Short mmCIF file of C-alpha atoms in Angstrom, two decimals:
data_model
loop_
_atom_site.label_atom_id
_atom_site.label_comp_id
_atom_site.label_asym_id
_atom_site.label_seq_id
_atom_site.Cartn_x
_atom_site.Cartn_y
_atom_site.Cartn_z
CA MET A 1 -0.06 0.05 0.09
CA MET A 2 1.18 3.55 -0.65
CA ALA A 3 1.54 5.93 2.29
CA ASN A 4 -1.61 7.82 1.43
CA ASP A 5 -3.58 4.55 1.56
CA GLY A 6 -2.09 3.86 5.04
CA ALA A 7 -3.18 7.17 6.20
CA THR A 8 -6.77 6.52 5.09
CA THR A 9 -6.86 3.08 6.72
CA ARG A 10 -5.53 4.64 10.01
CA SER A 11 -8.11 7.46 9.79
CA ARG A 12 -10.85 4.74 9.93
CA GLN A 13 -9.48 3.34 13.11
CA GLU A 14 -8.58 6.51 15.08
CA PRO A 15 -9.34 10.17 14.91
CA SER A 16 -7.14 12.13 12.44
CA PRO A 17 -4.87 14.80 14.01
CA ASP A 18 -6.70 17.10 11.62
CA ALA A 19 -10.23 16.10 12.68
CA GLY A 20 -12.48 17.72 15.22
CA ALA A 21 -16.00 16.65 15.55
CA GLU A 22 -16.08 16.11 11.68
CA SER A 23 -13.27 15.53 9.26
CA PRO A 24 -12.18 18.55 7.34
CA GLN A 25 -13.00 18.49 3.66
CA TRP A 26 -9.82 18.80 1.95
CA PRO A 27 -9.68 19.78 -1.69
CA ARG A 28 -9.02 17.14 -4.46
CA PRO A 29 -5.28 16.20 -4.63
CA VAL A 30 -5.08 17.20 -8.38
CA TYR A 31 -6.37 20.79 -7.53
CA GLY A 32 -4.04 20.85 -4.44
CA TRP A 33 -1.00 20.21 -6.62
CA TYR A 34 -2.19 22.80 -9.19
CA VAL A 35 -2.12 25.22 -6.37
CA VAL A 36 1.37 24.30 -5.41
CA GLY A 37 2.41 24.63 -9.06
CA VAL A 38 1.13 28.33 -9.08
CA LEU A 39 2.80 29.16 -5.93
CA LEU A 40 5.87 27.49 -6.83
CA LEU A 41 6.15 29.52 -10.02
CA ALA A 42 5.53 32.71 -7.98
CA TYR A 43 8.14 31.82 -5.50
CA THR A 44 10.69 31.08 -8.30
CA LEU A 45 10.29 34.38 -9.89
CA SER A 46 10.59 36.20 -6.51
CA PHE A 47 14.04 34.85 -6.22
CA VAL A 48 14.98 35.69 -9.79
CA ASP A 49 13.56 39.27 -9.32
CA ARG A 50 15.50 39.69 -6.02
CA MET A 51 18.74 38.33 -7.18
CA ILE A 52 19.07 39.80 -10.68
CA LEU A 53 20.34 43.25 -9.50
CA SER A 54 23.48 41.47 -8.23
CA LEU A 55 24.37 40.41 -11.64
CA LEU A 56 24.25 43.86 -12.99
CA VAL A 57 26.63 45.65 -10.66
CA ALA A 58 29.02 46.83 -13.22
CA PRO A 59 26.55 48.60 -15.64
CA ILE A 60 24.58 50.02 -12.72
CA ARG A 61 27.71 51.52 -11.30
CA ALA A 62 28.68 53.05 -14.57
CA ALA A 63 25.18 54.41 -15.40
CA LEU A 64 24.39 55.87 -11.89
CA ASP A 65 28.05 56.65 -10.85
CA ILE A 66 27.77 54.99 -7.52
CA SER A 67 30.19 53.04 -5.31
CA ASP A 68 30.34 49.50 -4.20
CA THR A 69 28.91 50.20 -0.92
CA GLU A 70 25.88 52.01 -2.40
CA VAL A 71 25.42 48.89 -4.70
CA SER A 72 25.56 46.58 -1.67
CA LEU A 73 22.75 48.82 0.04
CA LEU A 74 20.72 48.17 -3.01
CA ILE A 75 21.20 44.47 -3.05
CA GLY A 76 20.92 44.08 0.63
CA LEU A 77 19.45 46.71 2.89
CA ALA A 78 16.87 48.18 0.55
CA PHE A 79 15.38 44.77 -0.19
CA ALA A 80 15.92 42.78 3.12
CA LEU A 81 14.89 45.42 5.58
CA PHE A 82 11.36 45.90 4.14
CA TYR A 83 11.19 42.09 3.14
CA THR A 84 11.72 41.25 6.74
CA LEU A 85 10.00 43.82 8.76
CA LEU A 86 6.76 44.08 6.61
CA GLY A 87 6.55 40.32 6.68
CA LEU A 88 5.01 40.59 10.12
CA PRO A 89 2.12 43.09 9.49
CA LEU A 90 1.33 41.32 6.14
CA ALA A 91 1.24 38.07 7.92
CA TRP A 92 -1.28 39.56 10.36
CA ILE A 93 -3.33 40.60 7.38
CA ALA A 94 -3.10 36.98 5.98
CA ASP A 95 -4.52 35.52 9.07
CA ARG A 96 -7.58 37.54 8.69
CA TRP A 97 -8.03 38.31 5.00
CA ASN A 98 -8.18 36.61 1.69
CA ARG A 99 -4.77 35.10 1.26
CA ARG A 100 -4.96 34.51 -2.49
CA ASN A 101 -5.88 38.00 -2.96
CA LEU A 102 -2.92 39.20 -0.73
CA ILE A 103 -0.44 37.00 -2.75
CA LEU A 104 -1.85 38.43 -6.04
CA VAL A 105 -1.36 42.03 -4.92
CA GLY A 106 2.08 41.20 -3.79
CA VAL A 107 3.15 39.55 -7.05
CA ALA A 108 1.71 42.44 -8.99
CA LEU A 109 3.55 44.97 -6.80
CA TRP A 110 7.04 43.32 -6.86
CA SER A 111 6.65 42.74 -10.65
CA VAL A 112 5.81 46.46 -11.35
CA MET A 113 8.79 47.43 -8.92
CA THR A 114 11.17 45.08 -10.68
CA ALA A 115 10.33 46.74 -14.08
CA GLY A 116 10.57 50.08 -12.42
CA CYS A 117 14.28 49.40 -11.36
CA GLY A 118 14.87 49.27 -15.18
CA PHE A 119 13.54 52.86 -15.63
CA ALA A 120 15.31 54.35 -12.55
CA GLY A 121 17.06 57.45 -13.41
CA SER A 122 18.87 57.97 -10.05
CA TYR A 123 20.29 55.93 -7.08
CA ALA A 124 17.29 57.18 -5.14
CA THR A 125 14.56 55.87 -7.36
CA LEU A 126 16.40 52.69 -7.80
CA PHE A 127 16.68 52.38 -3.95
CA LEU A 128 12.96 53.04 -3.64
CA ALA A 129 12.03 50.43 -6.46
CA ARG A 130 14.08 47.83 -4.63
CA MET A 131 12.26 48.76 -1.32
CA GLY A 132 8.98 47.97 -3.28
CA VAL A 133 10.27 44.67 -4.51
CA GLY A 134 10.93 43.70 -0.94
CA VAL A 135 7.37 44.86 0.31
CA GLY A 136 5.76 42.82 -2.59
CA GLU A 137 7.66 39.64 -1.91
CA ALA A 138 6.97 39.83 1.73
CA ALA A 139 3.36 39.07 1.14
CA LEU A 140 4.03 35.77 -0.48
CA SER A 141 5.39 32.99 1.79
CA PRO A 142 3.48 33.54 4.99
CA ALA A 143 0.21 33.56 2.99
CA ALA A 144 1.36 30.60 0.92
CA TYR A 145 2.25 28.47 3.75
CA SER A 146 -0.88 29.20 5.34
CA MET A 147 -2.88 28.35 2.18
CA LEU A 148 -1.15 25.10 1.68
CA SER A 149 -1.67 24.02 5.26
CA ASP A 150 -5.45 24.21 4.48
CA THR A 151 -5.04 22.56 1.10
CA PHE A 152 -3.30 19.28 2.17
CA PRO A 153 -3.75 16.96 5.11
CA ARG A 154 -0.80 16.59 7.65
CA ASP A 155 0.53 13.39 6.08
CA ARG A 156 0.94 14.91 2.77
CA LEU A 157 1.76 18.60 3.83
CA ALA A 158 5.61 18.03 3.93
CA ARG A 159 5.76 17.10 0.27
CA ALA A 160 3.51 19.87 -0.74
CA LEU A 161 5.55 22.50 1.16
CA ALA A 162 8.77 20.97 -0.16
CA VAL A 163 7.73 21.20 -3.62
CA TYR A 164 6.76 24.92 -2.96
CA SER A 165 10.13 25.54 -1.35
CA ILE A 166 11.99 24.27 -4.62
CA GLY A 167 11.49 28.12 -5.54
CA VAL A 168 14.40 28.94 -3.53
CA PRO A 169 17.11 26.81 -5.21
CA LEU A 170 15.48 26.96 -8.40
CA GLY A 171 15.18 30.71 -8.49
CA SER A 172 18.65 31.19 -7.10
CA GLY A 173 20.06 28.77 -9.65
CA VAL A 174 18.21 30.38 -12.51
CA ALA A 175 19.35 33.69 -11.59
CA MET A 176 22.97 32.57 -11.44
CA ILE A 177 22.49 30.80 -14.91
CA LEU A 178 21.10 34.08 -16.29
CA GLY A 179 24.31 35.71 -15.04
CA ALA A 180 26.39 33.43 -17.31
CA PHE A 181 24.27 33.51 -20.44
CA VAL A 182 21.38 35.79 -21.06
CA VAL A 183 22.90 38.86 -19.05
CA GLN A 184 26.16 38.73 -20.99
CA ALA A 185 24.26 38.32 -24.43
CA VAL A 186 22.05 41.39 -23.60
CA LEU A 187 24.80 43.42 -22.43
CA ALA A 188 26.55 42.96 -25.76
CA ALA A 189 24.48 45.52 -27.24
CA PRO A 190 24.87 48.96 -25.68
CA MET A 191 21.43 50.19 -26.49
CA VAL A 192 18.14 48.60 -27.11
CA ASP A 193 15.05 50.21 -28.82
CA LEU A 194 11.82 49.77 -26.79
CA PRO A 195 8.35 50.42 -28.30
CA PHE A 196 6.90 53.65 -27.05
CA VAL A 197 10.04 54.34 -25.07
CA GLY A 198 13.02 54.55 -27.72
CA PRO A 199 16.47 53.67 -27.08
CA VAL A 200 17.52 52.66 -23.54
CA GLU A 201 20.68 51.01 -22.06
CA ALA A 202 20.64 47.20 -22.49
CA TRP A 203 20.85 46.49 -18.86
CA ARG A 204 17.57 48.27 -18.09
CA THR A 205 15.68 45.77 -20.47
CA ILE A 206 16.73 42.76 -18.17
CA PHE A 207 14.61 44.15 -15.41
CA LEU A 208 11.57 44.13 -17.88
CA TRP A 209 12.22 40.58 -19.04
CA VAL A 210 12.30 39.21 -15.53
CA ALA A 211 9.31 41.29 -14.42
CA ALA A 212 6.99 40.32 -17.34
CA PRO A 213 6.24 36.68 -16.17
CA GLY A 214 4.70 38.22 -12.92
CA LEU A 215 1.77 39.15 -15.18
CA LEU A 216 1.16 35.39 -15.96
CA VAL A 217 1.40 34.40 -12.38
CA CYS A 218 -1.26 37.06 -11.62
CA LEU A 219 -3.64 35.61 -14.20
CA LEU A 220 -2.86 31.99 -12.83
CA LEU A 221 -3.69 32.99 -9.27
CA LEU A 222 -7.24 34.13 -10.38
CA THR A 223 -7.96 30.48 -11.11
CA VAL A 224 -6.93 29.71 -7.36
CA ARG A 225 -9.66 29.45 -4.70
CA GLU A 226 -9.07 30.84 -1.10
CA PRO A 227 -9.16 27.40 0.88
CA LEU A 228 -11.37 26.79 3.84
CA ARG A 229 -9.48 27.65 7.09
CA GLN A 230 -9.52 24.01 8.32
CA GLY A 231 -8.46 24.85 11.91
CA ARG A 232 -11.05 27.44 12.39
CA ARG A 233 -13.69 25.06 11.30
CA GLN A 234 -12.53 22.49 13.74
CA ALA A 235 -12.57 25.20 16.52
CA ALA A 236 -16.26 25.93 15.56
CA ALA A 237 -17.20 22.30 16.05
CA HIS A 238 -15.83 22.76 19.75
CA ALA A 239 -17.57 25.80 20.77
CA ASP A 240 -17.47 24.67 24.47
CA GLU A 241 -13.72 24.67 24.55
CA PRO A 242 -11.67 27.85 25.54
CA PRO A 243 -10.53 30.14 22.81
CA ALA A 244 -7.06 30.12 21.49
CA PRO A 245 -4.49 32.05 23.54
CA GLY A 246 -3.34 35.44 22.22
CA PHE A 247 -0.43 35.57 19.76
CA LEU A 248 2.22 36.46 22.29
CA ALA A 249 0.88 34.05 24.89
CA HIS A 250 1.03 31.25 22.14
CA LEU A 251 4.68 32.15 21.37
CA VAL A 252 5.50 32.00 25.17
CA ARG A 253 3.69 28.55 25.65
CA GLN A 254 5.64 27.06 22.73
CA ARG A 255 8.97 28.78 23.46
CA ALA A 256 10.85 25.50 23.75
CA ALA A 257 9.60 24.14 20.53
CA LEU A 258 9.78 27.27 18.59
CA GLY A 259 13.10 28.25 19.98
CA ALA A 260 14.71 25.04 18.68
CA LEU A 261 13.24 25.44 15.30
CA PHE A 262 14.11 29.15 14.95
CA VAL A 263 17.58 28.95 16.31
CA GLY A 264 18.40 25.59 14.52
CA MET A 265 17.02 27.02 11.24
CA ALA A 266 18.82 30.42 11.74
CA LEU A 267 22.14 28.65 12.11
CA ILE A 268 21.71 26.58 9.10
CA GLY A 269 20.69 29.94 7.24
CA LEU A 270 23.75 31.33 8.50
CA VAL A 271 25.92 28.83 6.65
CA MET A 272 23.71 28.40 3.58
CA TYR A 273 23.42 32.08 2.76
CA GLY A 274 27.10 32.67 3.44
CA VAL A 275 28.08 29.92 1.18
CA ILE A 276 25.75 31.10 -1.53
CA ALA A 277 27.24 34.63 -1.43
CA TRP A 278 30.78 33.45 -1.52
CA VAL A 279 31.12 30.32 -3.37
CA PRO A 280 31.68 31.83 -6.87
CA THR A 281 34.54 34.22 -5.29
CA PHE A 282 35.78 31.08 -3.38
CA PHE A 283 36.41 29.33 -6.77
CA PHE A 284 38.15 32.38 -8.33
CA ARG A 285 40.38 33.07 -5.22
CA THR A 286 41.26 29.42 -4.58
CA TYR A 287 41.31 27.76 -8.13
CA GLY A 288 41.59 30.77 -10.51
CA MET A 289 38.29 29.86 -12.13
CA GLU A 290 36.19 32.74 -13.68
CA VAL A 291 33.44 33.95 -11.38
CA SER A 292 30.89 33.71 -14.24
CA ARG A 293 31.90 30.03 -14.93
CA ALA A 294 31.76 29.05 -11.21
CA GLY A 295 28.45 30.78 -10.77
CA LEU A 296 27.05 28.79 -13.82
CA TRP A 297 28.12 25.41 -12.21
CA PHE A 298 27.01 26.36 -8.80
CA GLY A 299 23.74 27.66 -10.22
CA VAL A 300 23.13 24.13 -11.80
CA ILE A 301 23.94 22.32 -8.39
CA MET A 302 21.57 24.57 -6.54
CA ALA A 303 18.74 24.29 -9.01
CA ILE A 304 18.88 20.50 -9.48
CA GLY A 305 20.42 19.35 -6.10
CA GLY A 306 18.42 21.75 -3.95
CA ALA A 307 15.14 20.67 -5.62
CA ALA A 308 15.94 17.11 -5.27
CA GLY A 309 16.76 17.53 -1.51
CA LEU A 310 13.61 19.37 -0.90
CA VAL A 311 11.50 16.62 -2.55
CA LEU A 312 13.40 13.96 -0.68
CA GLY A 313 13.20 15.58 2.64
CA GLY A 314 9.46 16.21 2.40
CA THR A 315 8.75 12.52 1.24
CA LEU A 316 10.78 11.17 4.11
CA ALA A 317 9.18 13.31 6.65
CA ASP A 318 5.79 12.56 5.47
CA ARG A 319 6.53 8.72 5.62
CA MET A 320 7.97 8.97 9.12
CA PHE A 321 5.12 11.19 10.32
CA GLY A 322 2.55 8.72 8.87
CA LYS A 323 4.23 5.87 10.77
CA GLY A 324 3.64 7.89 14.14
CA VAL A 325 7.02 9.55 14.44
CA ALA A 326 5.71 12.89 16.15
CA ASP A 327 9.04 14.69 15.69
CA ALA A 328 9.72 13.33 12.18
CA HIS A 329 10.37 16.67 10.79
CA LEU A 330 13.02 17.75 13.22
CA ARG A 331 14.71 14.45 12.86
CA VAL A 332 14.90 15.07 9.05
CA MET A 333 16.27 18.45 9.61
CA ARG A 334 19.07 16.81 11.89
CA LEU A 335 19.67 14.26 9.28
CA SER A 336 20.14 16.82 6.59
CA ILE A 337 22.93 18.37 8.74
CA LEU A 338 24.64 15.07 9.49
CA LEU A 339 24.70 14.04 5.89
CA GLY A 340 25.28 17.33 4.11
CA GLY A 341 27.41 19.15 6.67
CA PRO A 342 30.63 17.13 6.13
CA PRO A 343 30.81 17.25 2.46
CA LEU A 344 30.09 21.00 2.56
CA LEU A 345 32.99 21.48 4.94
CA ALA A 346 35.11 19.25 2.76
CA ALA A 347 34.36 21.23 -0.47
CA ALA A 348 35.98 24.39 0.89
CA LEU A 349 39.21 22.37 1.56
CA MET A 350 39.44 20.28 -1.74
CA PRO A 351 42.89 20.57 -3.71
CA ASP A 352 41.04 21.20 -7.02
CA ALA A 353 37.92 22.73 -8.49
CA VAL A 354 36.43 19.38 -9.73
CA LEU A 355 36.53 17.76 -6.29
CA ALA A 356 35.11 20.90 -4.78
CA PHE A 357 32.12 20.96 -7.13
CA ALA A 358 31.63 17.29 -6.54
CA MET A 359 31.48 17.78 -2.80
CA LEU A 360 29.03 20.63 -3.28
CA ALA A 361 26.86 18.34 -5.54
CA LEU A 362 26.88 15.80 -2.78
CA ALA A 363 26.21 18.40 0.11
CA PHE A 364 23.31 20.24 -1.52
CA PRO A 365 20.80 17.59 -2.04
CA MET A 366 21.21 16.54 1.57
CA LEU A 367 21.37 19.97 3.15
CA THR A 368 18.18 21.32 1.51
CA MET A 369 16.23 18.47 3.21
CA HIS A 370 16.03 20.80 6.21
CA GLY A 371 13.31 22.72 4.46
CA VAL A 372 10.77 20.52 6.15
CA GLY A 373 11.33 22.93 9.16
CA THR A 374 8.58 25.20 7.79
CA VAL A 375 6.19 22.32 7.86
CA ALA A 376 6.85 21.72 11.44
CA LEU A 377 5.77 25.16 12.21
CA GLN A 378 2.39 24.64 10.56
CA LEU A 379 1.69 21.40 12.42
CA ILE A 380 2.11 22.98 15.86
CA THR A 381 0.57 26.44 15.10
CA PRO A 382 -3.14 27.17 15.34
CA ASN A 383 -4.70 28.35 12.00
CA GLU A 384 -5.22 31.83 13.22
CA TYR A 385 -1.60 32.28 13.86
CA ARG A 386 0.06 30.32 11.06
CA ALA A 387 0.94 33.24 8.80
CA ARG A 388 2.28 35.49 11.62
CA VAL A 389 4.39 32.41 12.99
CA THR A 390 5.83 31.84 9.57
CA ALA A 391 6.54 35.54 9.13
CA LEU A 392 8.47 35.61 12.40
CA TYR A 393 10.52 32.47 11.31
CA PHE A 394 11.35 34.23 8.02
CA PHE A 395 12.24 37.42 9.86
CA ILE A 396 14.57 35.49 12.34
CA VAL A 397 16.14 33.19 9.69
CA ASN A 398 16.58 35.63 6.92
CA LEU A 399 17.85 38.38 9.35
CA THR A 400 20.42 36.01 10.65
CA GLY A 401 21.19 34.32 7.37
CA LEU A 402 21.11 37.19 5.00
CA GLY A 403 22.31 39.68 7.47
CA PHE A 404 25.22 37.88 9.17
CA GLY A 405 26.10 34.86 6.94
CA PRO A 406 27.94 36.58 4.20
CA MET A 407 29.35 39.20 6.61
CA LEU A 408 30.56 36.70 9.11
CA MET A 409 32.65 34.96 6.53
CA ALA A 410 33.98 38.24 5.28
CA LEU A 411 34.96 39.27 8.67
CA LEU A 412 36.81 36.13 9.34
CA THR A 413 38.68 36.49 6.15
CA ASP A 414 39.66 40.02 6.64
CA HIS A 415 40.30 40.15 10.43
CA LEU A 416 41.14 36.58 11.71
CA PHE A 417 43.09 35.24 8.60
CA GLY A 418 43.94 38.63 7.11
CA ASP A 419 44.25 37.11 3.70
CA ASP A 420 41.68 37.11 0.71
CA ALA A 421 42.92 33.66 -0.35
CA ALA A 422 41.82 32.38 3.03
CA LEU A 423 38.19 32.71 2.18
CA ARG A 424 38.08 28.85 2.11
CA TYR A 425 39.14 28.62 5.76
CA SER A 426 36.32 31.15 6.66
CA ILE A 427 33.65 28.93 4.93
CA ALA A 428 34.90 25.88 6.58
CA LEU A 429 35.16 27.56 10.00
CA VAL A 430 31.61 28.76 9.97
CA THR A 431 30.29 25.59 8.66
CA GLY A 432 32.10 23.46 11.20
CA VAL A 433 30.84 25.53 14.08
CA ALA A 434 27.32 26.54 13.07
CA MET A 435 26.12 23.01 11.70
CA PRO A 436 26.92 20.80 14.65
CA LEU A 437 25.44 23.41 17.00
CA ALA A 438 22.29 23.47 14.92
CA ALA A 439 22.01 19.71 15.09
CA ILE A 440 22.30 19.83 18.83
CA ILE A 441 19.79 22.47 19.31
CA LEU A 442 17.37 20.50 17.13
CA THR A 443 17.82 17.27 19.10
CA VAL A 444 17.09 19.13 22.27
CA GLY A 445 13.79 20.28 20.83
CA PHE A 446 12.51 16.86 19.81
CA ARG A 447 10.51 16.24 23.12
CA ALA A 448 9.06 19.91 23.26
CA PHE A 449 8.01 19.70 19.68
CA ALA A 450 6.22 16.26 20.13
CA ARG A 451 4.56 17.54 23.20
CA GLU A 452 3.13 20.61 21.22
CA LEU A 453 2.08 18.37 18.49
CA ALA A 454 0.13 16.22 20.92
CA LYS A 455 -1.60 19.19 22.24
CA MET A 456 -2.60 20.44 18.73
CA SER A 457 -3.94 16.87 17.97
CA ASP A 458 -6.12 16.82 21.11
CA GLY A 459 -7.47 20.25 20.34
CA ALA A 460 -5.84 21.95 23.20
#
């Protein structure tokens, strides 16, 4: 029997964790996977849109006469600050409003703002456009995770969210591959004639090309329905039970389980974001390989290996959870570290580029299995708080990973080793410390997570 058949048999024998007085009416699987596909496309495009500016540093500097520091603010602060901070109030809206419509507005906003980057005539207007991209993208993931949690039952949720999360490695990989091919081809022509606009610098048209698919996603989102909020339906069936605690009280009550998830994922993000930022430069400084060529191969590894790892992790977590392993998702996260951490560490110390790429190709499918952590959040969070807890998770993980991962590796290279060629040792040191620490913290959280999951299953 397949895992789903087993779950069906089990539900006849004992109450499902998702069931209250009556079982939730889940959408048909075919439609559910269609929703996953639409949201995956949106997530992939969001990563392409956010990363494309980092591939156009040289022409933007020349056109706007700005420094490396000013460019770094465009790539990082202008986007990340609003992406992380506004994720919280937008998640509050997602917990109360139509989530499909919120995502549609977000996709439309970031697509328009990405196109606006191409028409920016000054540093200030480009900075504002990047802020707009961050605001639009902040509306996507908290609402998407909440929607999918109401579209798939628990024993299939990990696979659904894993497929959605493929947008991260796929979008990042596509952006790097674009940097090696499309960007160079477009920039070969100094000027491009646009209808109704006239001649513009070629680099500006790239923003238009990556923004255009957002219009298609908006049309596809119109075919997606806002799902029934399953948890609230369950609560209605238990009107005699006390209401759910306030949001802050909920966080305090689950501090042990959420603390293990947030800190463990933040440490993993510290390593992953740092590696993604510095790997192309690492291959240049260590092996003399061109950055564009290194970015191309690393992009392929991220897109293929990252996607495979997410699907593998989601499938494994679903099967373990279906067999009654309450802390299955945290165990898969720890397994991803134990299997993927050593080859990632080894990649930084390999004697040649071929072996380094081989270690990365081995590491990434294993490491991306940790993506089931977001599923774990959904399982222990009441429906009315899911978007906000997810947004808080993204705030902590992205602030730690994006904000400190690349910077920590750079600080170690500059101030501990004092040699640009020692970047490999900075990558190895951060990986060798943060990954084992993350595994220990996740292990400590096993019991607390299982306890919170039992409370949710009992309707507490």
